[in-house]
Amino acid sequence: QVQLVESGGGSVQAGGSLRLSCLASVSTGSLNFMAWVRQAPGKEREGVAAVYTGAGWTYYVDSVKGRFTISTDNSKNTLYLEMTSLEPEDTAMYYCAARRGWTHRALLTTEYTYWGQGTQVTVSS
């Protein structure tokens, strides 16, 4: 069973930065895709960034392109999300997710098997 534990959330003002971390109980290299998914109150879960760990290919939803960066450190079994120029619209619970095997839909939340408990990000104006 794969366990994912997120950390790094918090409250920041608009324009600020945060780095989220997700520690996996297995080698991140054994998880073909890892992603960050967020859910704002009253809204559906949204995949914001994903990475194909084998090749380092990254995928982003349009609203975060140029502001968020997803990366992995396989030596630490950790997935990161560097978030800059944060906006109030980024306020949400952020979840780490992972799957084994290929998918053509890396940002689709239903493609993911393993999930963390989430970390809250709040951006004030």
Backbone as a printed PyTorch tensor [residue, N CA C, xyz], in Angstrom:
tensor([[[  0.8410,  -1.1810,   0.0000],
         [  0.0000,   0.0000,   0.0000],
         [  0.8860,   1.2450,   0.0000]],

        [[  0.5630,   2.1880,  -0.8480],
         [  1.3350,   3.4180,  -0.9600],
         [  0.7130,   4.4680,  -0.0600]],

        [[  1.5460,   5.1010,   0.7510],
         [  1.0800,   6.2150,   1.5830],
         [  1.7410,   7.5030,   1.1210]],

        [[  0.9520,   8.5600,   1.0850],
         [  1.4270,   9.8810,   0.6680],
         [  1.0890,  10.8760,   1.7700]],

        [[  2.0720,  11.6560,   2.1820],
         [  1.8640,  12.6230,   3.2600],
         [  2.3230,  13.9940,   2.7990]],

        [[  1.3600,  14.9300,   2.7470],
         [  1.6580,  16.2870,   2.2940],
         [  2.0530,  17.1710,   3.4710]],

        [[  2.8120,  18.2110,   3.1600],
         [  3.1620,  19.2410,   4.1290],
         [  3.4750,  20.5240,   3.3830]],

        [[  3.5520,  21.6240,   4.1180],
         [  3.9780,  22.8830,   3.5320],
         [  2.8810,  23.8960,   3.2690]],

        [[  1.6380,  23.5140,   3.5090],
         [  0.5710,  24.4710,   3.3140],
         [  0.6090,  25.5780,   4.3500]],

        [[ -0.2160,  26.5850,   4.1370],
         [ -0.2640,  27.6960,   5.0810],
         [ -1.0470,  28.8580,   4.5180]],

        [[ -0.9310,  29.9930,   5.1960],
         [ -1.6270,  31.2080,   4.7850],
         [ -0.6130,  32.2380,   4.3160]],

        [[ -0.8690,  32.7990,   3.1490],
         [  0.0180,  33.8190,   2.5900],
         [ -0.8190,  34.9180,   1.9640]],

        [[ -0.1920,  36.0510,   1.7370],
         [ -0.8690,  37.1290,   1.0300],
         [ -0.6830,  36.9470,  -0.4760]],

        [[ -1.5850,  37.5420,  -1.2170],
         [ -1.4930,  37.4920,  -2.6730],
         [ -0.1180,  37.9810,  -3.1310]],

        [[  0.4320,  37.2610,  -4.1010],
         [  1.7720,  37.5730,  -4.5760],
         [  2.8630,  36.7790,  -3.8870]],

        [[  2.5040,  36.0960,  -2.8190],
         [  3.4800,  35.3390,  -2.0540],
         [  3.7480,  33.9740,  -2.6590]],

        [[  4.5910,  33.1970,  -1.9530],
         [  5.0220,  31.8860,  -2.4410],
         [  4.9080,  30.8380,  -1.3380]],

        [[  4.7230,  29.6020,  -1.7550],
         [  4.7370,  28.4550,  -0.8520],
         [  5.3300,  27.2700,  -1.5980]],

        [[  5.9310,  26.3410,  -0.8560],
         [  6.3700,  25.0810,  -1.4400],
         [  5.7160,  23.9390,  -0.6930]],

        [[  4.9600,  23.1460,  -1.4340],
         [  4.3390,  21.9620,  -0.8760],
         [  5.2400,  20.7580,  -1.0980]],

        [[  5.2120,  19.8330,  -0.1340],
         [  5.9750,  18.5970,  -0.2400],
         [  5.0470,  17.4120,  -0.0380]],

        [[  5.3790,  16.3060,  -0.6820],
         [  4.6120,  15.0760,  -0.5250],
         [  5.6100,  13.9330,  -0.3840]],

        [[  5.6480,  13.3400,   0.8020],
         [  6.5540,  12.2360,   1.0730],
         [  5.8400,  10.9210,   0.7910]],

        [[  6.4280,  10.1150,  -0.0760],
         [  5.8440,   8.8210,  -0.4290],
         [  6.5010,   7.6990,   0.3720]],

        [[  5.7150,   6.6530,   0.6630],
         [  6.2230,   5.5070,   1.4310],
         [  6.9930,   4.5280,   0.5460]],

        [[  6.9850,   4.7870,  -0.7640],
         [  7.7250,   3.9620,  -1.7170],
         [  8.5660,   4.8810,  -2.5800]],

        [[  9.4280,   4.3020,  -3.3720],
         [ 10.2310,   5.1090,  -4.2810],
         [  9.3320,   5.8620,  -5.2520]],

        [[  9.5470,   7.1720,  -5.3770],
         [  8.7460,   7.9350,  -6.3310],
         [  9.0220,   7.4620,  -7.7520]],

        [[ 10.1660,   6.8670,  -7.9610],
         [ 10.4600,   6.3210,  -9.2820],
         [  9.5860,   5.1360,  -9.6500]],

        [[  8.9800,   4.4950,  -8.6520],
         [  8.0930,   3.3590,  -8.9050],
         [  6.6550,   3.7990,  -9.1640]],

        [[  6.4140,   5.0770,  -9.0110],
         [  5.0770,   5.6520,  -9.2660],
         [  5.1700,   6.4010, -10.5880]],

        [[  4.5600,   5.8910, -11.6270],
         [  4.7790,   6.4410, -12.9540],
         [  4.3250,   7.8880, -13.0920]],

        [[  3.1960,   8.1920, -12.4850],
         [  2.7040,   9.5690, -12.5080],
         [  2.4290,  10.0190, -11.0780]],

        [[  2.7940,  11.2490, -10.7880],
         [  2.4260,  11.9060,  -9.5390],
         [  1.8350,  13.2630,  -9.8740]],

        [[  0.9240,  13.7070,  -9.0170],
         [  0.2090,  14.9470,  -9.3310],
         [ -0.1570,  15.6980,  -8.0700]],

        [[ -0.4250,  16.9640,  -8.2650],
         [ -1.0430,  17.8090,  -7.2400],
         [ -2.4480,  18.1520,  -7.7180]],

        [[ -3.3900,  17.9310,  -6.8430],
         [ -4.8080,  18.1520,  -7.1110],
         [ -5.3340,  19.0920,  -6.0380]],

        [[ -6.1700,  20.0220,  -6.4110],
         [ -6.7200,  20.9210,  -5.3970],
         [ -8.2380,  20.9150,  -5.4450]],

        [[ -8.8060,  21.2490,  -4.2920],
         [-10.2590,  21.3510,  -4.1870],
         [-10.6120,  22.5580,  -3.3440]],

        [[-11.2630,  23.5040,  -3.9730],
         [-11.7310,  24.6870,  -3.2820],
         [-13.1330,  24.4130,  -2.7300]],

        [[-13.5490,  25.1410,  -1.7060],
         [-14.8810,  24.9130,  -1.1380],
         [-15.9750,  25.0470,  -2.1960]],

        [[-16.8370,  24.0560,  -2.2610],
         [-17.9470,  24.0980,  -3.1950],
         [-17.5890,  23.7780,  -4.6280]],

        [[-16.3330,  23.3930,  -4.8690],
         [-15.9050,  23.0910,  -6.2300],
         [-15.3940,  21.6650,  -6.3350]],

        [[-15.3060,  21.1570,  -7.5450],
         [-14.7820,  19.8180,  -7.7760],
         [-13.2570,  19.8210,  -7.6910]],

        [[-12.7110,  18.6470,  -7.4650],
         [-11.2560,  18.5200,  -7.4670],
         [-10.7150,  18.8310,  -8.8500]],

        [[ -9.5640,  19.4880,  -8.8810],
         [ -8.9490,  19.9250, -10.1380],
         [ -7.4800,  19.5320, -10.1280]],

        [[ -7.0520,  18.8120, -11.1400],
         [ -5.6390,  18.5130, -11.2750],
         [ -4.9080,  19.7630, -11.7280]],

        [[ -3.9130,  20.2270, -10.9730],
         [ -3.2160,  21.4490, -11.3400],
         [ -1.8390,  21.1810, -11.9350]],

        [[ -1.1940,  20.1010, -11.5300],
         [  0.1360,  19.7930, -12.0570],
         [  0.4000,  18.3070, -11.9210]],

        [[  1.1060,  17.7640, -12.8970],
         [  1.4430,  16.3440, -12.8560],
         [  2.8250,  16.1370, -13.4660]],

        [[  3.4410,  15.0200, -13.1100],
         [  4.7550,  14.6970, -13.6510],
         [  4.8190,  13.2120, -13.9810]],

        [[  5.3670,  12.9100, -15.1540],
         [  5.6750,  11.5340, -15.5240],
         [  7.0820,  11.2840, -15.0060]],

        [[  7.2040,  10.5290, -13.9350],
         [  8.4730,  10.4630, -13.2090],
         [  9.5890,   9.8150, -14.0170]],

        [[  9.2210,   8.9500, -14.9560],
         [ 10.2560,   8.2700, -15.7090],
         [ 11.0680,   9.1970, -16.5910]],

        [[ 10.3980,  10.2040, -17.1570],
         [ 11.0760,  11.0950, -18.0970],
         [ 11.1240,  12.5360, -17.6110]],

        [[ 10.3840,  12.8300, -16.5290],
         [ 10.3460,  14.2050, -16.0370],
         [  9.4130,  15.1020, -16.8100]],

        [[  8.5480,  14.5100, -17.6380],
         [  7.5920,  15.3400, -18.3690],
         [  6.5960,  15.9330, -17.3850]],

        [[  6.2700,  17.2080, -17.5690],
         [  5.3640,  17.8810, -16.6610],
         [  4.1320,  18.3900, -17.3900]],

        [[  3.0520,  18.5130, -16.6540],
         [  1.7700,  18.9290, -17.1880],
         [  1.1580,  19.9240, -16.2020]],

        [[  0.5620,  20.9970, -16.7430],
         [ -0.0320,  22.0310, -15.8900],
         [ -1.3860,  22.4630, -16.4490]],

        [[ -2.3010,  22.7690, -15.5490],
         [ -3.5380,  23.4110, -15.9640],
         [ -3.2010,  24.8580, -16.3300]],

        [[ -3.9280,  25.4200, -17.2620],
         [ -3.5840,  26.7450, -17.7870],
         [ -3.4840,  27.8110, -16.6950]],

        [[ -4.3270,  27.7170, -15.6930],
         [ -4.3970,  28.7840, -14.6880],
         [ -3.1450,  28.8780, -13.8160]],

        [[ -2.2790,  27.8540, -13.8350],
         [ -1.0840,  27.9020, -12.9980],
         [  0.2020,  27.9200, -13.8090]],

        [[  0.1030,  27.8210, -15.1160],
         [  1.3100,  27.8190, -15.9500],
         [  2.1120,  29.0940, -15.7360]],

        [[  3.4060,  28.9170, -15.5640],
         [  4.2840,  30.0520, -15.3270],
         [  4.3680,  30.4670, -13.8750]],

        [[  3.5000,  29.9140, -13.0260],
         [  3.5170,  30.2680, -11.6020],
         [  3.8630,  29.0680, -10.7160]],

        [[  3.4470,  27.8810, -11.1010],
         [  3.6840,  26.6680, -10.3090],
         [  4.6980,  25.7800, -11.0230]],

        [[  5.5070,  25.0820, -10.2260],
         [  6.4690,  24.1390, -10.7700],
         [  6.4100,  22.8390,  -9.9710]],

        [[  6.1840,  21.7390, -10.6740],
         [  6.1600,  20.4270, -10.0330],
         [  7.5010,  19.7380, -10.2670]],

        [[  7.9680,  19.0280,  -9.2390],
         [  9.2410,  18.3240,  -9.3750],
         [  9.2880,  17.1620,  -8.3900]],

        [[ 10.2150,  16.2650,  -8.6220],
         [ 10.4190,  15.1450,  -7.7070],
         [ 11.8830,  15.0540,  -7.3150]],

        [[ 12.1300,  14.5250,  -6.1380],
         [ 13.4770,  14.1780,  -5.6900],
         [ 13.4200,  12.7010,  -5.3240]],

        [[ 13.8270,  11.8550,  -6.2550],
         [ 13.7110,  10.4180,  -6.0370],
         [ 14.5800,   9.9310,  -4.8830]],

        [[ 15.6470,  10.6500,  -4.5790],
         [ 16.5130,  10.2380,  -3.4670],
         [ 15.8230,  10.4370,  -2.1190]],

        [[ 14.8140,  11.3040,  -2.1110],
         [ 14.0670,  11.5810,  -0.8790],
         [ 12.6290,  11.0720,  -0.9510]],

        [[ 12.2770,  10.3980,  -2.0320],
         [ 10.9050,   9.8980,  -2.2350],
         [  9.8880,  11.0170,  -2.0450]],

        [[ 10.1920,  12.1920,  -2.5810],
         [  9.3610,  13.3700,  -2.3300],
         [  8.9760,  14.0730,  -3.6160]],

        [[  7.7320,  14.4860,  -3.6550],
         [  7.1710,  15.3060,  -4.7270],
         [  7.0080,  16.7100,  -4.1900]],

        [[  7.3050,  17.7030,  -5.0280],
         [  7.1880,  19.1050,  -4.6160],
         [  6.2450,  19.8640,  -5.5460]],

        [[  5.6880,  20.9470,  -5.0120],
         [  4.9890,  21.9250,  -5.8250],
         [  5.4280,  23.2980,  -5.3510]],

        [[  6.2180,  23.9640,  -6.1790],
         [  6.6570,  25.3280,  -5.8910],
         [  5.6040,  26.2710,  -6.4610]],

        [[  5.0120,  27.0770,  -5.5990],
         [  3.9450,  27.9820,  -6.0170],
         [  4.3870,  29.4210,  -5.8020]],

        [[  4.3580,  30.2070,  -6.8480],
         [  4.7230,  31.6230,  -6.7650],
         [  3.5760,  32.4780,  -7.2880]],

        [[  3.6710,  33.7850,  -7.0590],
         [  2.6360,  34.7260,  -7.5010],
         [  1.2470,  34.2110,  -7.1500]],

        [[  1.0890,  33.7730,  -5.9290],
         [ -0.1830,  33.1750,  -5.5090],
         [ -1.3080,  34.1950,  -5.5520]],

        [[ -2.4890,  33.6910,  -5.9000],
         [ -3.6850,  34.5130,  -6.0330],
         [ -4.7620,  33.9630,  -5.0880]],

        [[ -5.7070,  34.8030,  -4.6840],
         [ -6.7910,  34.2900,  -3.8180],
         [ -7.5110,  33.0880,  -4.4190]],

        [[ -7.5640,  33.0480,  -5.7600],
         [ -8.2290,  31.9160,  -6.4350],
         [ -7.4700,  30.6040,  -6.2610]],

        [[ -6.2410,  30.6510,  -5.7660],
         [ -5.4750,  29.4310,  -5.5070],
         [ -5.8220,  28.8100,  -4.1570]],

        [[ -6.6390,  29.4880,  -3.3750],
         [ -7.0350,  28.9660,  -2.0730],
         [ -7.7880,  27.6550,  -2.2360]],

        [[ -7.2820,  26.6100,  -1.5670],
         [ -7.8790,  25.2780,  -1.6940],
         [ -7.1390,  24.3010,  -0.7860]],

        [[ -7.7120,  23.1240,  -0.6510],
         [ -6.9860,  21.9940,  -0.0790],
         [ -6.2050,  21.3560,  -1.2250]],

        [[ -4.9260,  21.1530,  -1.0070],
         [ -4.0700,  20.5750,  -2.0340],
         [ -3.7220,  19.1360,  -1.6530]],

        [[ -3.9590,  18.2310,  -2.5940],
         [ -3.7140,  16.8150,  -2.3870],
         [ -2.6050,  16.3230,  -3.3050]],

        [[ -1.8220,  15.4150,  -2.7940],
         [ -0.8400,  14.6770,  -3.5790],
         [ -1.5060,  13.3920,  -4.0510]],

        [[ -1.2670,  13.0220,  -5.3050],
         [ -1.8520,  11.7980,  -5.8550],
         [ -0.8110,  11.0770,  -6.6990]],

        [[ -0.9990,   9.7680,  -6.8540],
         [ -0.0390,   8.9880,  -7.6230],
         [ -0.7190,   7.7790,  -8.2570]],

        [[ -0.0790,   7.2660,  -9.3000],
         [ -0.5730,   6.0710,  -9.9610],
         [  0.5970,   5.3310, -10.5690]],

        [[  0.3830,   4.0740, -10.8530],
         [  1.3280,   3.2790, -11.6280],
         [  0.7130,   3.0490, -12.9950]],

        [[  1.5780,   2.9250, -14.0010],
         [  1.0860,   2.7210, -15.3530],
         [  0.8900,   4.0250, -16.0880]],

        [[  0.7870,   3.8900, -17.4250],
         [  0.6770,   5.0630, -18.2860],
         [ -0.7480,   5.6160, -18.2820]],

        [[ -0.8710,   6.9130, -18.4670],
         [ -2.1520,   7.5500, -18.7360],
         [ -1.9360,   8.6620, -19.7350]],

        [[ -2.9040,   8.8500, -20.5840],
         [ -2.8830,   9.9740, -21.5250],
         [ -3.5250,  11.2180, -20.9160]],

        [[ -4.0340,  11.0560, -19.6980],
         [ -4.8000,  12.1320, -19.0790],
         [ -4.2190,  12.4310, -17.6990]],

        [[ -3.0270,  12.9760, -17.6960],
         [ -2.2750,  13.1300, -16.4570],
         [ -2.9130,  14.1010, -15.4690]],

        [[ -3.7540,  15.0050, -15.9430],
         [ -4.3830,  15.9690, -15.0400],
         [ -5.7960,  15.5560, -14.6380]],

        [[ -6.2460,  14.3980, -15.0910],
         [ -7.5890,  13.9400, -14.7440],
         [ -7.5380,  13.2330, -13.3950]],

        [[ -8.2930,  13.7450, -12.4390],
         [ -8.1600,  13.2640, -11.0580],
         [ -8.5670,  11.8020, -10.9210]],

        [[ -9.4900,  11.3410, -11.7460],
         [ -9.9660,   9.9580, -11.6410],
         [ -8.9320,   8.9420, -12.1230]],

        [[ -7.8390,   9.4100, -12.6920],
         [ -6.7780,   8.5110, -13.1470],
         [ -5.8810,   8.0580, -11.9970]],

        [[ -6.0270,   8.6630, -10.8250],
         [ -5.0890,   8.4180,  -9.7350],
         [ -5.6370,   7.4600,  -8.6960]],

        [[ -4.7210,   6.5950,  -8.2450],
         [ -5.0730,   5.5030,  -7.3320],
         [ -4.7980,   5.8480,  -5.8770]],

        [[ -3.6660,   6.5030,  -5.6610],
         [ -3.2040,   6.7580,  -4.2930],
         [ -3.3250,   8.2470,  -3.9850]],

        [[ -3.7620,   8.5320,  -2.7730],
         [ -4.0340,   9.9090,  -2.3780],
         [ -3.5180,  10.1890,  -0.9710]],

        [[ -3.0550,  11.4230,  -0.7810],
         [ -2.7200,  11.8850,   0.5550],
         [ -3.9350,  12.5080,   1.2220]],

        [[ -3.7110,  13.0110,   2.4360],
         [ -4.8070,  13.5960,   3.2210],
         [ -5.0160,  15.0730,   2.9140]],

        [[ -4.0700,  15.7050,   2.3020],
         [ -4.2360,  17.1010,   1.9060],
         [ -3.5580,  18.0870,   2.8340]],

        [[ -3.2450,  19.2460,   2.2920],
         [ -2.6960,  20.3560,   3.0580],
         [ -3.3730,  21.6380,   2.5660]],

        [[ -3.7780,  22.4870,   3.5040],
         [ -4.5660,  23.6720,   3.1700],
         [ -3.6630,  24.8250,   2.7450]],

        [[ -4.0500,  25.4720,   1.6630],
         [ -3.3920,  26.6970,   1.1980],
         [ -4.4410,  27.7970,   1.1710]],

        [[ -4.1560,  28.8930,   1.8660],
         [ -5.0700,  30.0240,   1.9120],
         [ -4.3190,  31.2750,   1.4790]],

        [[ -4.8480,  31.9580,   0.4560],
         [ -4.2200,  33.1630,  -0.0800],
         [ -5.1760,  34.3280,   0.1350]],

        [[ -4.7280,  35.3210,   0.8530],
         [ -5.5700,  36.4780,   1.1520],
         [ -5.1830,  37.6500,   0.2480]],

        [[ -6.1770,  38.4760,  -0.0500],
         [ -5.9330,  39.6240,  -0.9440],
         [ -5.4950,  40.8420,  -0.1680]]])
